[in-house]
mmCIF file of C-alpha atoms and ligand atoms in Angstrom:
data_model
loop_
_atom_site.group_PDB
_atom_site.id
_atom_site.type_symbol
_atom_site.label_atom_id
_atom_site.label_comp_id
_atom_site.label_asym_id
_atom_site.label_seq_id
_atom_site.Cartn_x
_atom_site.Cartn_y
_atom_site.Cartn_z
ATOM 1 C CA MET A 5 293.226 -112.282 -60.568
ATOM 2 C CA SER A 6 289.976 -111.504 -58.801
ATOM 3 C CA GLU A 7 288.927 -114.426 -56.476
ATOM 4 C CA ASN A 8 285.359 -113.478 -55.649
ATOM 5 C CA GLN A 9 283.828 -112.158 -58.799
ATOM 6 C CA GLN A 10 280.279 -113.394 -59.265
ATOM 7 C CA LEU A 11 279.712 -114.986 -62.618
ATOM 8 C CA PRO A 12 276.629 -114.044 -64.623
ATOM 9 C CA GLU A 13 273.595 -116.285 -64.025
ATOM 10 C CA SER A 14 273.536 -117.921 -67.392
ATOM 11 C CA PHE A 15 277.281 -118.496 -67.450
ATOM 12 C CA ALA A 16 277.398 -122.248 -66.724
ATOM 13 C CA THR A 17 274.604 -123.134 -69.142
ATOM 14 C CA GLU A 18 275.893 -120.974 -71.996
ATOM 15 C CA LEU A 19 279.397 -122.330 -71.628
ATOM 16 C CA GLU A 20 278.214 -125.954 -71.440
ATOM 17 C CA SER A 21 276.033 -125.515 -74.479
ATOM 18 C CA LEU A 22 278.981 -124.000 -76.428
ATOM 19 C CA TYR A 23 281.173 -126.960 -75.297
ATOM 20 C CA ARG A 24 278.621 -129.510 -76.533
ATOM 21 C CA ARG A 25 278.598 -127.827 -79.929
ATOM 22 C CA LEU A 26 282.413 -127.743 -80.059
ATOM 23 C CA GLN A 27 282.994 -131.322 -78.919
ATOM 24 C CA PRO A 28 282.476 -132.991 -82.370
ATOM 25 C CA LYS A 29 285.070 -130.649 -83.879
ATOM 26 C CA TYR A 30 287.896 -132.007 -81.773
ATOM 27 C CA PRO A 31 289.287 -135.613 -81.526
ATOM 28 C CA SER A 32 288.540 -137.341 -78.223
ATOM 29 C CA VAL A 33 292.294 -136.966 -77.240
ATOM 30 C CA GLY A 34 292.314 -133.270 -78.111
ATOM 31 C CA GLN A 35 289.276 -131.928 -76.230
ATOM 32 C CA ASN A 36 291.472 -129.460 -74.304
ATOM 33 C CA SER A 37 291.976 -127.610 -77.537
ATOM 34 C CA ALA A 38 288.401 -126.227 -76.963
ATOM 35 C CA VAL A 39 290.043 -124.022 -74.197
ATOM 36 C CA LEU A 40 290.454 -121.124 -76.594
ATOM 37 C CA PRO A 41 286.881 -120.802 -77.946
ATOM 38 C CA LEU A 42 285.520 -121.466 -74.424
ATOM 39 C CA LEU A 43 287.701 -118.750 -72.942
ATOM 40 C CA HIS A 44 286.681 -116.280 -75.616
ATOM 41 C CA HIS A 45 283.050 -116.945 -74.888
ATOM 42 C CA ALA A 46 283.573 -116.842 -71.127
ATOM 43 C CA GLN A 47 285.312 -113.392 -71.442
ATOM 44 C CA GLN A 48 282.410 -112.090 -73.567
ATOM 45 C CA LEU A 49 279.884 -113.307 -70.963
ATOM 46 C CA CYS A 50 281.876 -111.707 -68.154
ATOM 47 C CA GLY A 51 281.973 -108.225 -69.837
ATOM 48 C CA GLY A 52 285.446 -108.304 -71.378
ATOM 49 C CA TRP A 53 287.664 -110.053 -68.833
ATOM 50 C CA LEU A 54 288.126 -113.355 -67.082
ATOM 51 C CA PRO A 55 287.669 -113.585 -63.366
ATOM 52 C CA LYS A 56 289.343 -116.549 -61.670
ATOM 53 C CA ALA A 57 285.976 -118.252 -61.209
ATOM 54 C CA ALA A 58 285.436 -118.185 -64.986
ATOM 55 C CA MET A 59 288.838 -119.766 -65.665
ATOM 56 C CA ASP A 60 288.262 -122.428 -63.052
ATOM 57 C CA HIS A 61 284.861 -123.183 -64.589
ATOM 58 C CA VAL A 62 286.508 -123.764 -68.007
ATOM 59 C CA ALA A 63 289.140 -125.916 -66.332
ATOM 60 C CA ARG A 64 286.426 -128.067 -64.741
ATOM 61 C CA LEU A 65 284.480 -128.406 -68.001
ATOM 62 C CA LEU A 66 287.551 -129.624 -69.797
ATOM 63 C CA ASP A 67 288.925 -131.594 -66.916
ATOM 64 C CA MET A 68 292.160 -129.614 -67.061
ATOM 65 C CA ALA A 69 294.364 -128.497 -64.188
ATOM 66 C CA PRO A 70 293.373 -124.838 -63.423
ATOM 67 C CA ILE A 71 296.988 -123.766 -63.802
ATOM 68 C CA ARG A 72 297.026 -124.804 -67.458
ATOM 69 C CA VAL A 73 294.084 -122.572 -68.118
ATOM 70 C CA TYR A 74 295.734 -119.673 -66.262
ATOM 71 C CA GLU A 75 298.828 -120.300 -68.433
ATOM 72 C CA VAL A 76 296.774 -120.064 -71.617
ATOM 73 C CA VAL A 77 295.037 -116.809 -70.379
ATOM 74 C CA THR A 78 298.228 -115.132 -69.412
ATOM 75 C CA PHE A 79 300.033 -116.074 -72.598
ATOM 76 C CA HIS A 80 297.481 -114.533 -74.996
ATOM 77 C CA THR A 81 297.101 -110.802 -75.059
ATOM 78 C CA MET A 82 293.481 -111.027 -76.115
ATOM 79 C CA PHE A 83 292.541 -112.368 -72.710
ATOM 80 C CA HIS A 84 292.331 -110.028 -69.662
ATOM 81 C CA THR A 85 292.436 -111.014 -66.012
ATOM 82 C CA LYS A 86 291.125 -107.700 -64.721
ATOM 83 C CA PRO A 87 288.196 -105.451 -65.704
ATOM 84 C CA MET A 88 288.918 -103.528 -68.914
ATOM 85 C CA PRO A 89 287.615 -100.228 -70.347
ATOM 86 C CA LYS A 90 284.911 -100.460 -72.859
ATOM 87 C CA HIS A 91 287.320 -100.605 -75.801
ATOM 88 C CA CYS A 92 290.664 -102.170 -76.473
ATOM 89 C CA VAL A 93 293.150 -100.968 -79.144
ATOM 90 C CA GLY A 94 296.154 -103.069 -79.908
ATOM 91 C CA VAL A 95 299.059 -102.055 -82.148
ATOM 92 C CA CYS A 96 301.151 -104.894 -83.531
ATOM 93 C CA THR A 97 304.769 -103.966 -83.057
ATOM 94 C CA SER A 98 306.426 -107.172 -84.372
ATOM 95 C CA LEU A 99 309.054 -106.799 -87.142
ATOM 96 C CA PRO A 100 306.997 -106.562 -90.341
ATOM 97 C CA CYS A 101 304.565 -104.075 -88.712
ATOM 98 C CA TRP A 102 307.430 -102.188 -87.144
ATOM 99 C CA LEU A 103 309.126 -101.856 -90.521
ATOM 100 C CA ARG A 104 305.929 -100.345 -91.865
ATOM 101 C CA GLY A 105 305.704 -97.689 -89.100
ATOM 102 C CA ALA A 106 304.018 -99.408 -86.128
ATOM 103 C CA ASP A 107 306.126 -97.517 -83.604
ATOM 104 C CA LYS A 108 304.986 -94.241 -85.026
ATOM 105 C CA LEU A 109 301.364 -95.431 -84.927
ATOM 106 C CA MET A 110 301.818 -96.541 -81.258
ATOM 107 C CA ALA A 111 303.208 -93.141 -80.336
ATOM 108 C CA HIS A 112 300.387 -91.429 -82.163
ATOM 109 C CA CYS A 113 297.765 -93.575 -80.326
ATOM 110 C CA ARG A 114 299.444 -92.796 -76.996
ATOM 111 C CA ALA A 115 299.340 -89.036 -77.715
ATOM 112 C CA ARG A 116 295.787 -89.128 -78.999
ATOM 113 C CA LEU A 117 294.465 -91.177 -76.136
ATOM 114 C CA GLY A 118 296.535 -89.520 -73.405
ATOM 115 C CA VAL A 119 298.289 -92.784 -72.348
ATOM 116 C CA ARG A 120 301.340 -91.814 -70.426
ATOM 117 C CA HIS A 121 303.064 -95.157 -70.259
ATOM 118 C CA GLU A 122 303.973 -97.799 -72.906
ATOM 119 C CA GLU A 123 300.490 -99.291 -72.539
ATOM 120 C CA GLY A 124 297.515 -98.280 -70.445
ATOM 121 C CA ILE A 125 294.086 -96.716 -70.067
ATOM 122 C CA SER A 126 293.179 -93.492 -71.978
ATOM 123 C CA ALA A 127 292.623 -90.258 -70.175
ATOM 124 C CA ASP A 128 288.838 -90.604 -70.666
ATOM 125 C CA ASP A 129 288.896 -94.149 -69.180
ATOM 126 C CA ASN A 130 287.282 -95.490 -72.372
ATOM 127 C CA VAL A 131 290.115 -97.284 -74.125
ATOM 128 C CA TYR A 132 292.884 -99.747 -73.149
ATOM 129 C CA LEU A 133 295.908 -99.229 -75.512
ATOM 130 C CA MET A 134 298.367 -102.121 -75.736
ATOM 131 C CA GLU A 135 301.224 -103.458 -77.864
ATOM 132 C CA GLN A 136 300.691 -106.789 -79.528
ATOM 133 C CA GLU A 137 302.897 -109.489 -80.963
ATOM 134 C CA CYS A 138 302.436 -110.627 -84.581
ATOM 135 C CA LEU A 139 298.761 -111.138 -85.351
ATOM 136 C CA GLY A 140 299.416 -113.305 -88.336
ATOM 137 C CA ALA A 141 298.266 -110.741 -90.880
ATOM 138 C CA CYS A 142 301.641 -109.208 -91.727
ATOM 139 C CA VAL A 143 300.545 -108.782 -95.332
ATOM 140 C CA ASP A 144 298.405 -105.869 -94.042
ATOM 141 C CA ALA A 145 301.100 -104.255 -91.911
ATOM 142 C CA PRO A 146 300.949 -102.085 -90.039
ATOM 143 C CA LEU A 147 298.102 -103.728 -88.144
ATOM 144 C CA VAL A 148 295.856 -102.367 -85.454
ATOM 145 C CA THR A 149 293.095 -104.225 -83.659
ATOM 146 C CA VAL A 150 290.055 -102.460 -82.235
ATOM 147 C CA ASP A 151 287.931 -104.646 -79.882
ATOM 148 C CA GLY A 152 289.374 -107.687 -81.681
ATOM 149 C CA VAL A 153 288.598 -106.519 -85.218
ATOM 150 C CA TYR A 154 291.707 -106.244 -87.514
ATOM 151 C CA HIS A 155 292.414 -102.986 -89.376
ATOM 152 C CA GLY A 156 295.317 -103.048 -91.747
ATOM 153 C CA ARG A 157 297.672 -100.765 -93.816
ATOM 154 C CA LEU A 158 296.835 -97.821 -91.517
ATOM 155 C CA ASP A 159 298.413 -94.452 -91.372
ATOM 156 C CA GLU A 160 297.946 -91.735 -88.686
ATOM 157 C CA GLU A 161 294.984 -90.370 -90.360
ATOM 158 C CA ALA A 162 293.234 -93.690 -90.576
ATOM 159 C CA VAL A 163 294.009 -94.357 -86.839
ATOM 160 C CA ASP A 164 292.426 -90.943 -85.979
ATOM 161 C CA LYS A 165 289.275 -91.993 -87.798
ATOM 162 C CA LEU A 166 289.198 -95.263 -85.825
ATOM 163 C CA LEU A 167 289.692 -93.519 -82.568
ATOM 164 C CA ARG A 168 287.047 -90.970 -83.456
ATOM 165 C CA SER A 169 284.632 -93.849 -84.118
ATOM 166 C CA LEU A 170 285.285 -95.143 -80.635
ATOM 167 C CA ARG A 171 284.563 -91.793 -79.106
ATOM 168 C CA GLU A 172 281.321 -91.666 -81.082
ATOM 169 C CA ASP A 173 280.775 -95.297 -80.003
ATOM 170 C CA ASN A 174 279.985 -96.591 -83.483
ATOM 171 C CA HIS A 175 282.900 -98.926 -84.026
ATOM 172 C CA VAL A 176 282.023 -102.133 -85.769
ATOM 173 C CA GLY A 177 283.325 -104.244 -82.896
ATOM 174 C CA SER A 178 281.479 -102.394 -80.102
HETATM 175 S S1 LIG B 22 304.013 -108.409 -87.668
HETATM 176 FE FE1 LIG B 22 302.183 -107.389 -87.371
HETATM 177 S S2 LIG B 22 300.697 -108.792 -88.070
HETATM 178 FE FE2 LIG B 22 302.530 -109.908 -88.363
#
């Protein structure tokens, strides 16, 4: 985790204003549940990842121990603790997706993107490829996320189309 990352100027005000809007949605004893939407917004404000200063800010806002916020961040694959490439592609490899060919799709993505390890950054530095656990949309297996947007029932041809849209930079989530 980066210790000295400068937060964007509007970070504190934007996060506090979101928290004020979220507060009525949670019972007074469950305010800490706002940690997920706050972290999502914080990550967006920080350009796609969460520096330590941003997580600490969320912890202060919710009066939580910072370690509890770090635990949430490191548990969920949609949060990143280091700078990421512009795009993020996730292939769900849990059982229902695996039964519908997720491992073949993952291998296909690796080959197309030039990722040499299980997960990692593409040869052109533009995409981070990762495996994901069940995304709760097994009905559409096999599932791939691109910048957080779900794409289901994909075959290799459909994945190629998605990856091409990232290269041309016209993906719906970008
Ligand atoms: S197993 Fe892939 S979405 Fe559930």
